[in-house]
């Protein structure tokens, strides 16, 4: 097996649970660079420190599976961790939720792997090519659960490889092609495109925030910016909002949102509903010129900082968005603003939002600040990405 060594400083960090080694941090020459799979990390006294996934092609070349103790990475190993993860999500079904994250990567002991469940369709998303070697074992493990009709593979950008048998959207188990997939979230119905939708098809991480929106929506006019397939919209309507406007640049997402509307409220038309397709910043500006006002403005954009070097522009964009968004909030109204950029800390994000709000000569009186939903546990600061703030907008 590949043997790797690192600095004492990184060793200390790994001992405390940090899960990664990047290529530039390797201190030993790795003899067999061609074989992906497993590697063992040794400490400065040449003793076993960790076993983990080895990805020689990737900058992030080692991901810890197990610390301090050598262990077989076999079906039993995966099964035990899978069962622990399921236990953590046990209460969700009783809450009317059949779509949720089952394995949240490193946080559930599956570094570089996500497993999302949409009722009977389970979607594995891999972020490291070395996982290809363990997919068979993962299928065995997942199939120990009762409700598994299909297992679909999704690939992160860095794992796409035209020479591989694995491609994005491949059906690993069950009927192919995939029939339309539906699931419940807090008793509301959604359809999801698990093959070409973003992430694994749905933003499951916002479930608890969406519930919060439902609870405050009664009688409100709502603007849902970056609406995607209508997650927040359906909750706002089910909470009794008076009117709803969605903005998104993706026409497929908007169509999909309409389908979700029809799925939950067939033929009901007792609220105003409008979709606007285009760039959010531009469309918000146009709404402002028309003096449009809303009781609740929801801002849930894509990650503005995908890389560390994008942080300054991202912070500026969060501010600009809050600045224009807040100007569309009617007197006595509220703003919800979220960020899913891992490279922006919660504190930096809240600061950027407040800066934007103040630039519009308004104040945000905080109601809640939230982080990850319960099926997205976070054990490492580096993996904490979601943060949101809801506040009353004051003049
Ligand atoms: N709030 C959604 C998730 C948002 S994902 C939910 O709860 O499901 C981000 C969305 O922003 C995507 O649908 C994408 O199409 C859209 N988007 C990205 N850039 C945009 C832009 N400049 N203007 C408008 N929409 C944009």
Tab-separated table of C-alpha atoms and ligand atoms in Angstrom:
chain	number	residue	atom	x	y	z
A	1	UNK	CA	0.000	0.000	0.000
A	2	UNK	CA	1.132	3.575	-0.657
A	3	UNK	CA	2.940	5.066	2.306
A	4	UNK	CA	2.907	8.827	2.863
A	5	UNK	CA	4.497	11.276	5.284
A	6	UNK	CA	3.717	14.852	6.202
A	7	UNK	CA	5.035	17.688	8.388
A	8	UNK	CA	4.714	17.630	12.183
A	9	UNK	CA	2.371	20.625	12.017
A	10	UNK	CA	-0.045	18.911	9.667
A	11	UNK	CA	0.308	15.730	11.676
A	12	UNK	CA	-0.899	17.588	14.779
A	13	UNK	CA	-3.877	18.912	12.841
A	14	UNK	CA	-4.777	15.457	11.537
A	15	UNK	CA	-4.549	14.024	15.041
A	16	UNK	CA	-7.279	16.491	16.022
A	17	UNK	CA	-9.481	15.280	13.174
A	18	UNK	CA	-8.563	17.381	10.142
A	19	UNK	CA	-9.327	15.023	7.237
A	20	UNK	CA	-7.131	15.998	4.292
A	21	UNK	CA	-3.611	16.036	2.855
A	22	UNK	CA	-2.868	18.093	-0.247
A	23	UNK	CA	-0.133	17.129	-2.701
A	24	UNK	CA	2.144	20.018	-1.798
A	25	UNK	CA	2.070	18.832	1.827
A	26	UNK	CA	3.553	15.407	1.053
A	27	UNK	CA	7.016	14.957	2.513
A	28	UNK	CA	7.851	11.580	1.132
A	29	UNK	CA	8.330	10.562	-2.453
A	30	UNK	CA	5.452	8.329	-3.307
A	31	UNK	CA	6.805	5.320	-5.118
A	32	UNK	CA	3.789	4.120	-7.044
A	33	UNK	CA	2.058	7.273	-8.217
A	34	UNK	CA	-0.164	5.472	-10.669
A	35	UNK	CA	-2.313	3.458	-8.303
A	36	UNK	CA	-5.229	5.208	-6.714
A	37	UNK	CA	-7.114	3.521	-3.929
A	38	UNK	CA	-5.784	3.430	-0.395
A	39	UNK	CA	-2.759	4.912	1.302
A	40	UNK	CA	-1.392	4.859	4.822
A	41	UNK	CA	-0.189	7.986	6.545
A	42	UNK	CA	2.767	7.565	8.923
A	43	UNK	CA	3.693	9.918	11.736
A	44	UNK	CA	7.126	11.486	12.301
A	45	UNK	CA	8.185	8.426	14.330
A	46	UNK	CA	7.210	6.213	11.415
A	47	UNK	CA	4.150	4.829	13.181
A	48	UNK	CA	0.722	4.318	11.640
A	49	UNK	CA	-1.397	7.456	11.843
A	50	UNK	CA	-4.281	7.006	9.408
A	51	UNK	CA	-5.596	5.030	6.497
A	52	UNK	CA	-7.383	6.861	3.747
A	53	UNK	CA	-8.294	7.332	0.128
A	54	UNK	CA	-5.438	8.010	-2.234
A	55	UNK	CA	-5.998	10.123	-5.354
A	56	UNK	CA	-2.695	10.648	-7.121
A	57	UNK	CA	-4.278	12.814	-9.868
A	58	UNK	CA	-5.842	15.244	-7.467
A	59	UNK	CA	-4.384	18.141	-5.446
A	60	UNK	CA	-6.389	16.836	-2.536
A	61	UNK	CA	-4.598	13.492	-2.668
A	62	UNK	CA	-5.383	11.887	0.697
A	63	UNK	CA	-8.654	11.773	2.648
A	64	UNK	CA	-8.714	10.118	6.061
A	65	UNK	CA	-10.933	7.070	6.506
A	66	UNK	CA	-9.692	5.984	9.885
A	67	UNK	CA	-7.371	7.568	12.427
A	68	UNK	CA	-4.888	5.808	14.739
A	69	UNK	CA	-6.092	2.286	13.980
A	70	UNK	CA	-5.414	0.193	10.874
A	71	UNK	CA	-8.709	-1.204	9.654
A	72	UNK	CA	-9.977	-3.162	6.644
A	73	UNK	CA	-11.875	-0.891	4.284
A	74	UNK	CA	-14.397	-3.574	3.392
A	75	UNK	CA	-18.165	-3.844	3.117
A	76	UNK	CA	-18.528	-4.190	6.897
A	77	UNK	CA	-16.569	-1.001	7.460
A	78	UNK	CA	-18.877	0.934	5.151
A	79	UNK	CA	-22.010	-0.764	6.472
A	80	UNK	CA	-21.288	0.215	10.063
A	81	UNK	CA	-20.817	3.862	9.161
A	82	UNK	CA	-23.868	3.810	6.883
A	83	UNK	CA	-26.030	2.472	9.696
A	84	UNK	CA	-24.744	5.135	12.084
A	85	UNK	CA	-25.602	7.797	9.517
A	86	UNK	CA	-29.119	6.415	9.040
A	87	UNK	CA	-29.681	6.487	12.771
A	88	UNK	CA	-28.899	10.183	12.819
A	89	UNK	CA	-31.631	10.822	10.227
A	90	UNK	CA	-34.205	8.499	11.783
A	91	UNK	CA	-36.730	11.137	12.759
A	92	UNK	CA	-37.088	12.676	9.308
A	93	UNK	CA	-39.685	10.301	7.899
A	94	UNK	CA	-42.107	11.085	10.739
A	95	UNK	CA	-41.726	14.740	9.794
A	96	UNK	CA	-43.011	13.951	6.309
A	97	UNK	CA	-39.578	13.958	4.705
A	98	UNK	CA	-38.486	11.229	2.276
A	99	UNK	CA	-35.776	13.270	0.533
A	100	UNK	CA	-32.687	13.971	2.599
A	101	UNK	CA	-28.915	13.617	2.789
A	102	UNK	CA	-27.917	10.189	4.056
A	103	UNK	CA	-24.139	10.566	3.903
A	104	UNK	CA	-22.558	13.971	4.214
A	105	UNK	CA	-19.030	13.143	3.096
A	106	UNK	CA	-16.238	13.471	5.650
A	107	UNK	CA	-18.764	14.381	8.339
A	108	UNK	CA	-20.273	10.896	8.223
A	109	UNK	CA	-16.990	9.063	7.707
A	110	UNK	CA	-17.266	8.874	3.904
A	111	UNK	CA	-14.667	11.372	2.709
A	112	UNK	CA	-15.428	12.731	-0.755
A	113	UNK	CA	-18.769	10.957	-1.047
A	114	UNK	CA	-22.332	12.225	-0.785
A	115	UNK	CA	-25.423	10.047	-0.688
A	116	UNK	CA	-28.784	11.745	-1.103
A	117	UNK	CA	-32.021	9.879	-0.965
A	118	UNK	CA	-35.148	10.877	-2.886
A	119	UNK	CA	-37.647	8.352	-1.632
A	120	UNK	CA	-36.712	5.128	-3.451
A	121	UNK	CA	-34.075	6.726	-5.664
A	122	UNK	CA	-30.666	7.076	-4.056
A	123	UNK	CA	-28.002	9.292	-5.591
A	124	UNK	CA	-24.284	8.834	-4.966
A	125	UNK	CA	-22.127	11.810	-5.791
A	126	UNK	CA	-18.385	11.272	-5.846
A	127	UNK	CA	-15.792	14.000	-5.366
A	128	UNK	CA	-12.747	11.690	-5.601
A	129	UNK	CA	-11.966	9.224	-8.374
A	130	UNK	CA	-10.695	6.644	-5.889
A	131	UNK	CA	-14.341	6.046	-4.948
A	132	UNK	CA	-14.848	4.255	-8.276
A	133	UNK	CA	-13.009	1.300	-6.716
A	134	UNK	CA	-15.510	1.100	-3.866
A	135	UNK	CA	-18.800	1.708	-5.639
A	136	UNK	CA	-19.672	-1.994	-5.836
A	137	UNK	CA	-19.268	-2.220	-2.078
A	138	UNK	CA	-21.367	0.900	-1.601
A	139	UNK	CA	-24.165	-0.606	-3.705
A	140	UNK	CA	-24.177	-3.694	-1.487
A	141	UNK	CA	-24.347	-1.474	1.560
A	142	UNK	CA	-27.161	0.758	0.276
A	143	UNK	CA	-29.197	-2.240	-0.833
A	144	UNK	CA	-29.367	-3.465	2.758
A	145	UNK	CA	-32.024	-0.748	3.181
A	146	UNK	CA	-35.629	-1.576	2.316
A	147	UNK	CA	-36.640	1.167	-0.067
A	148	UNK	CA	-34.029	1.119	-2.767
A	149	UNK	CA	-35.334	0.977	-6.323
A	150	UNK	CA	-32.594	2.874	-8.085
A	151	UNK	CA	-29.086	4.046	-7.399
A	152	UNK	CA	-27.740	6.809	-9.618
A	153	UNK	CA	-24.182	8.091	-9.901
A	154	UNK	CA	-23.349	11.788	-10.113
A	155	UNK	CA	-19.830	13.033	-10.699
A	156	UNK	CA	-18.181	16.177	-9.421
A	157	UNK	CA	-16.299	18.082	-12.116
A	158	UNK	CA	-12.842	16.820	-11.097
A	159	UNK	CA	-13.883	13.162	-11.325
A	160	UNK	CA	-15.226	13.228	-14.885
A	161	UNK	CA	-13.007	11.099	-17.084
A	162	UNK	CA	-13.952	10.108	-20.616
A	163	UNK	CA	-11.834	6.957	-20.421
A	164	UNK	CA	-13.778	5.673	-17.418
A	165	UNK	CA	-16.899	3.460	-17.441
A	166	UNK	CA	-18.427	5.807	-14.943
A	167	UNK	CA	-20.264	8.820	-16.260
A	168	UNK	CA	-22.419	11.520	-14.716
A	169	UNK	CA	-25.993	10.248	-14.423
A	170	UNK	CA	-25.157	6.551	-14.826
A	171	UNK	CA	-27.732	4.212	-13.314
A	172	UNK	CA	-25.730	1.887	-11.082
A	173	UNK	CA	-28.722	-0.138	-9.993
A	174	UNK	CA	-32.389	-0.442	-10.990
A	175	UNK	CA	-34.389	0.585	-14.041
A	176	UNK	CA	-32.654	2.639	-16.689
A	177	UNK	CA	-33.688	5.176	-17.964
A	178	UNK	CA	-34.828	6.846	-14.823
A	179	UNK	CA	-38.518	7.488	-14.371
A	180	UNK	CA	-39.508	10.889	-12.933
A	181	UNK	CA	-38.527	10.980	-9.299
A	182	UNK	CA	-40.717	12.471	-6.583
A	183	UNK	CA	-40.229	12.832	-2.862
A	184	UNK	CA	-41.655	14.594	0.180
A	185	UNK	CA	-40.060	17.313	2.227
A	186	UNK	CA	-41.948	18.334	5.363
A	187	UNK	CA	-45.107	16.942	3.773
A	188	UNK	CA	-44.677	18.924	0.545
A	189	UNK	CA	-44.147	17.138	-2.745
A	190	UNK	CA	-41.298	17.789	-5.146
A	191	UNK	CA	-40.138	16.246	-8.339
A	192	UNK	CA	-36.421	16.160	-8.950
A	193	UNK	CA	-34.144	15.615	-11.925
A	194	UNK	CA	-31.448	13.429	-10.390
A	195	UNK	CA	-29.529	13.110	-13.666
A	196	UNK	CA	-29.068	16.702	-14.747
A	197	UNK	CA	-30.217	18.793	-11.777
A	198	UNK	CA	-27.710	20.788	-9.735
A	199	UNK	CA	-25.891	18.989	-6.907
A	200	UNK	CA	-27.865	15.713	-6.825
A	201	UNK	CA	-30.991	17.469	-8.120
A	202	UNK	CA	-32.282	19.439	-5.136
A	203	UNK	CA	-30.893	21.730	-2.451
A	204	UNK	CA	-31.699	19.494	0.485
A	205	UNK	CA	-29.554	21.611	2.790
A	206	UNK	CA	-32.185	24.393	2.919
A	207	UNK	CA	-34.999	22.218	4.300
A	208	UNK	CA	-35.084	23.789	7.764
A	209	UNK	CA	-34.788	27.315	6.377
A	210	UNK	CA	-37.665	26.640	4.004
A	211	UNK	CA	-39.822	25.519	6.925
A	212	UNK	CA	-39.005	28.769	8.668
A	213	UNK	CA	-40.176	30.659	5.556
A	214	UNK	CA	-43.441	28.689	5.524
A	215	UNK	CA	-44.095	29.626	9.137
A	216	UNK	CA	-43.856	33.359	8.454
A	217	UNK	CA	-45.438	33.568	4.987
A	218	UNK	CA	-49.122	33.879	5.779
A	219	UNK	CA	-50.643	36.853	3.956
A	220	UNK	CA	-47.288	38.117	2.643
A	221	UNK	CA	-46.149	39.144	-0.805
A	222	UNK	CA	-42.941	37.163	-1.414
A	223	UNK	CA	-40.026	37.620	-3.802
A	224	UNK	CA	-37.927	34.452	-4.208
A	225	UNK	CA	-34.657	35.322	-5.928
A	226	UNK	CA	-32.534	32.447	-7.340
A	227	UNK	CA	-35.628	30.274	-7.024
A	228	UNK	CA	-34.232	27.151	-8.820
A	229	UNK	CA	-36.977	24.478	-8.772
A	230	UNK	CA	-39.144	26.461	-6.377
A	231	UNK	CA	-38.152	25.023	-3.005
A	232	UNK	CA	-38.752	28.209	-1.014
A	233	UNK	CA	-41.725	29.150	-3.230
A	234	UNK	CA	-43.715	25.992	-2.498
A	235	UNK	CA	-43.189	26.467	1.233
A	236	UNK	CA	-44.229	30.130	1.053
A	237	UNK	CA	-47.409	29.212	-0.842
A	238	UNK	CA	-48.181	26.402	1.556
A	239	UNK	CA	-47.707	28.898	4.380
A	240	UNK	CA	-50.433	31.044	2.822
A	241	UNK	CA	-48.532	33.807	1.067
A	242	UNK	CA	-50.645	36.298	-0.875
A	243	UNK	CA	-48.418	36.574	-3.933
A	244	UNK	CA	-45.174	35.156	-5.200
A	245	UNK	CA	-42.554	36.312	-7.693
A	246	UNK	CA	-39.650	34.071	-8.695
A	247	UNK	CA	-36.428	35.147	-10.391
A	248	UNK	CA	-33.961	32.695	-11.929
A	249	UNK	CA	-31.739	32.726	-15.013
A	250	UNK	CA	-32.409	29.073	-15.812
A	251	UNK	CA	-35.573	28.392	-17.832
A	252	UNK	CA	-35.504	24.666	-16.989
A	253	UNK	CA	-35.429	25.460	-13.288
A	254	UNK	CA	-38.395	27.829	-13.690
A	255	UNK	CA	-40.372	25.181	-15.598
A	256	UNK	CA	-39.564	22.681	-12.941
A	257	UNK	CA	-40.786	25.105	-10.300
A	258	UNK	CA	-44.115	25.374	-12.136
A	259	UNK	CA	-44.367	21.587	-12.124
A	260	UNK	CA	-43.781	21.532	-8.389
A	261	UNK	CA	-46.473	24.148	-7.970
A	262	UNK	CA	-48.944	22.017	-9.928
A	263	UNK	CA	-47.901	18.937	-7.960
A	264	UNK	CA	-48.738	20.557	-4.628
A	265	UNK	CA	-51.594	22.892	-5.497
A	266	UNK	CA	-53.280	21.475	-8.609
A	267	UNK	CA	-55.639	23.956	-10.220
A	268	UNK	CA	-55.492	26.369	-7.297
A	269	UNK	CA	-55.138	29.939	-8.376
A	270	UNK	CA	-55.989	32.039	-5.360
A	271	UNK	CA	-52.658	33.813	-5.247
A	272	UNK	CA	-50.717	35.909	-7.731
A	273	UNK	CA	-47.775	34.090	-9.242
A	274	UNK	CA	-45.141	35.435	-11.588
A	275	UNK	CA	-41.861	34.079	-12.924
A	276	UNK	CA	-39.081	36.335	-14.187
A	277	UNK	CA	-36.282	34.778	-16.217
A	278	UNK	CA	-32.947	36.565	-16.305
A	279	UNK	CA	-29.997	37.842	-14.345
A	280	UNK	CA	-31.054	38.458	-10.760
A	281	UNK	CA	-29.059	41.673	-10.286
A	282	UNK	CA	-30.538	43.194	-13.429
A	283	UNK	CA	-34.077	42.030	-12.712
A	284	UNK	CA	-33.924	43.317	-9.134
A	285	UNK	CA	-32.825	46.646	-10.496
A	286	UNK	CA	-35.777	46.693	-12.906
A	287	UNK	CA	-38.200	45.836	-10.106
A	288	UNK	CA	-36.782	48.711	-8.103
A	289	UNK	CA	-37.294	51.117	-11.020
A	290	UNK	CA	-40.926	49.962	-11.112
A	291	UNK	CA	-41.198	50.715	-7.353
A	292	UNK	CA	-42.122	47.095	-6.617
A	293	UNK	CA	-42.256	46.150	-2.941
A	294	UNK	CA	-42.522	42.814	-1.142
A	295	UNK	CA	-43.166	41.815	2.463
A	296	UNK	CA	-40.511	39.126	2.270
A	297	UNK	CA	-37.461	38.967	0.010
A	298	UNK	CA	-35.547	35.662	-0.212
A	299	UNK	CA	-31.973	35.743	-1.524
A	300	UNK	CA	-30.407	32.298	-1.966
A	301	UNK	CA	-27.779	32.667	-4.693
A	302	UNK	CA	-25.289	30.077	-5.970
A	303	UNK	CA	-21.862	30.033	-4.309
A	304	UNK	CA	-20.206	33.306	-5.293
A	305	UNK	CA	-16.787	32.110	-4.042
A	306	UNK	CA	-15.999	28.702	-5.512
A	307	UNK	CA	-12.289	29.315	-4.931
A	308	UNK	CA	-10.425	31.123	-2.191
A	309	UNK	CA	-9.183	33.754	-4.599
A	310	UNK	CA	-12.788	34.752	-5.413
A	311	UNK	CA	-13.492	35.872	-1.841
A	312	UNK	CA	-13.224	39.659	-2.333
A	313	UNK	CA	-15.559	39.681	-5.358
A	314	UNK	CA	-17.924	37.290	-3.580
A	315	UNK	CA	-18.195	39.479	-0.480
A	316	UNK	CA	-18.825	42.472	-2.681
A	317	UNK	CA	-21.550	40.540	-4.556
A	318	UNK	CA	-23.275	39.495	-1.298
A	319	UNK	CA	-23.278	43.153	-0.236
A	320	UNK	CA	-24.585	44.363	-3.574
A	321	UNK	CA	-27.320	41.751	-3.529
A	322	UNK	CA	-28.400	42.697	0.003
A	323	UNK	CA	-28.293	46.377	-0.928
A	324	UNK	CA	-30.647	45.985	-3.865
A	325	UNK	CA	-32.756	43.259	-2.208
A	326	UNK	CA	-33.444	45.332	0.870
A	327	UNK	CA	-34.695	48.240	-1.227
A	328	UNK	CA	-37.483	45.975	-2.457
A	329	UNK	CA	-38.677	45.176	1.065
A	330	UNK	CA	-41.909	46.972	1.970
A	331	UNK	CA	-42.126	48.868	5.288
A	332	UNK	CA	-42.434	46.325	8.099
A	333	UNK	CA	-41.076	43.583	5.834
A	334	UNK	CA	-38.333	40.986	6.158
A	335	UNK	CA	-35.200	39.878	4.327
A	336	UNK	CA	-33.805	36.324	4.212
A	337	UNK	CA	-30.284	36.073	2.850
A	338	UNK	CA	-28.168	32.911	2.503
A	339	UNK	CA	-24.687	31.957	1.349
A	340	UNK	CA	-23.400	28.515	0.382
A	341	UNK	CA	-19.788	29.613	-0.225
A	342	UNK	CA	-17.447	27.475	1.881
A	343	UNK	CA	-14.681	30.045	1.469
A	344	UNK	CA	-16.727	32.780	3.154
A	345	UNK	CA	-17.146	32.478	6.912
A	346	UNK	CA	-20.489	33.102	8.569
A	347	UNK	CA	-19.164	36.251	10.270
A	348	UNK	CA	-17.828	37.644	6.982
A	349	UNK	CA	-21.122	36.912	5.286
A	350	UNK	CA	-23.251	38.599	7.968
A	351	UNK	CA	-20.932	41.580	7.800
A	352	UNK	CA	-21.244	41.764	4.006
A	353	UNK	CA	-25.050	41.598	4.226
A	354	UNK	CA	-25.164	44.306	6.881
A	355	UNK	CA	-22.821	46.461	4.861
A	356	UNK	CA	-25.158	46.165	1.852
A	357	UNK	CA	-28.239	46.910	3.953
A	358	UNK	CA	-26.587	49.981	5.470
A	359	UNK	CA	-25.496	51.186	2.023
A	360	UNK	CA	-29.207	51.330	1.222
A	361	UNK	CA	-29.711	53.441	4.376
A	362	UNK	CA	-31.591	50.659	6.150
A	363	UNK	CA	-30.994	48.461	9.162
A	364	UNK	CA	-31.495	44.731	9.621
A	365	UNK	CA	-32.943	43.730	12.976
A	366	UNK	CA	-31.930	40.107	13.281
A	367	UNK	CA	-34.645	37.514	13.804
A	368	UNK	CA	-32.603	34.340	13.250
A	369	UNK	CA	-29.270	33.152	12.019
A	370	UNK	CA	-29.136	29.537	10.905
A	371	UNK	CA	-26.597	26.988	9.713
A	372	UNK	CA	-26.785	23.480	8.312
A	373	UNK	CA	-29.880	21.276	8.412
A	374	UNK	CA	-29.711	18.261	10.743
A	375	UNK	CA	-28.981	15.762	7.947
A	376	UNK	CA	-25.950	17.858	6.965
A	377	UNK	CA	-23.847	17.432	10.107
A	378	UNK	CA	-20.540	19.293	10.051
A	379	UNK	CA	-17.450	18.085	11.901
A	380	UNK	CA	-14.809	20.220	10.192
A	381	UNK	CA	-14.793	23.991	9.845
A	382	UNK	CA	-13.620	23.604	6.231
A	383	UNK	CA	-16.796	21.747	5.377
A	384	UNK	CA	-19.141	24.282	6.898
A	385	UNK	CA	-20.589	26.250	4.032
A	386	UNK	CA	-24.211	27.237	4.626
A	387	UNK	CA	-25.253	30.283	6.622
A	388	UNK	CA	-28.292	32.483	6.538
A	389	UNK	CA	-29.806	35.455	8.270
A	390	UNK	CA	-33.410	36.600	8.508
A	391	UNK	CA	-34.182	40.057	9.762
A	392	UNK	CA	-36.762	42.838	9.967
A	393	UNK	CA	-35.870	45.666	7.635
A	394	UNK	CA	-35.924	49.008	9.395
A	395	UNK	CA	-35.610	52.444	7.875
B	1	LIG	N1	-33.019	28.593	-3.537
B	1	LIG	C1	-32.918	27.398	-4.321
B	1	LIG	C2	-31.508	27.051	-4.698
B	1	LIG	C3	-30.785	28.120	-5.469
B	1	LIG	S1	-29.504	27.484	-6.453
B	1	LIG	C4	-33.588	26.230	-3.604
B	1	LIG	O1	-33.935	26.343	-2.427
B	1	LIG	O2	-33.783	25.191	-4.224
B	1	LIG	C5	-29.022	28.857	-7.359
B	1	LIG	C6	-29.947	29.226	-8.494
B	1	LIG	O3	-29.479	30.481	-8.989
B	1	LIG	C7	-29.969	28.286	-9.689
B	1	LIG	O4	-31.284	27.937	-9.981
B	1	LIG	C8	-29.374	29.101	-10.848
B	1	LIG	O5	-30.038	28.849	-12.069
B	1	LIG	C9	-29.644	30.502	-10.392
B	1	LIG	N2	-28.721	31.538	-10.882
B	1	LIG	C10	-27.376	31.501	-10.975
B	1	LIG	N3	-26.889	32.684	-11.356
B	1	LIG	C11	-27.950	33.528	-11.540
B	1	LIG	C12	-28.100	34.871	-11.914
B	1	LIG	N4	-27.038	35.636	-12.181
B	1	LIG	N5	-29.335	35.386	-11.958
B	1	LIG	C13	-30.416	34.631	-11.680
B	1	LIG	N6	-30.336	33.345	-11.298
B	1	LIG	C14	-29.125	32.790	-11.231
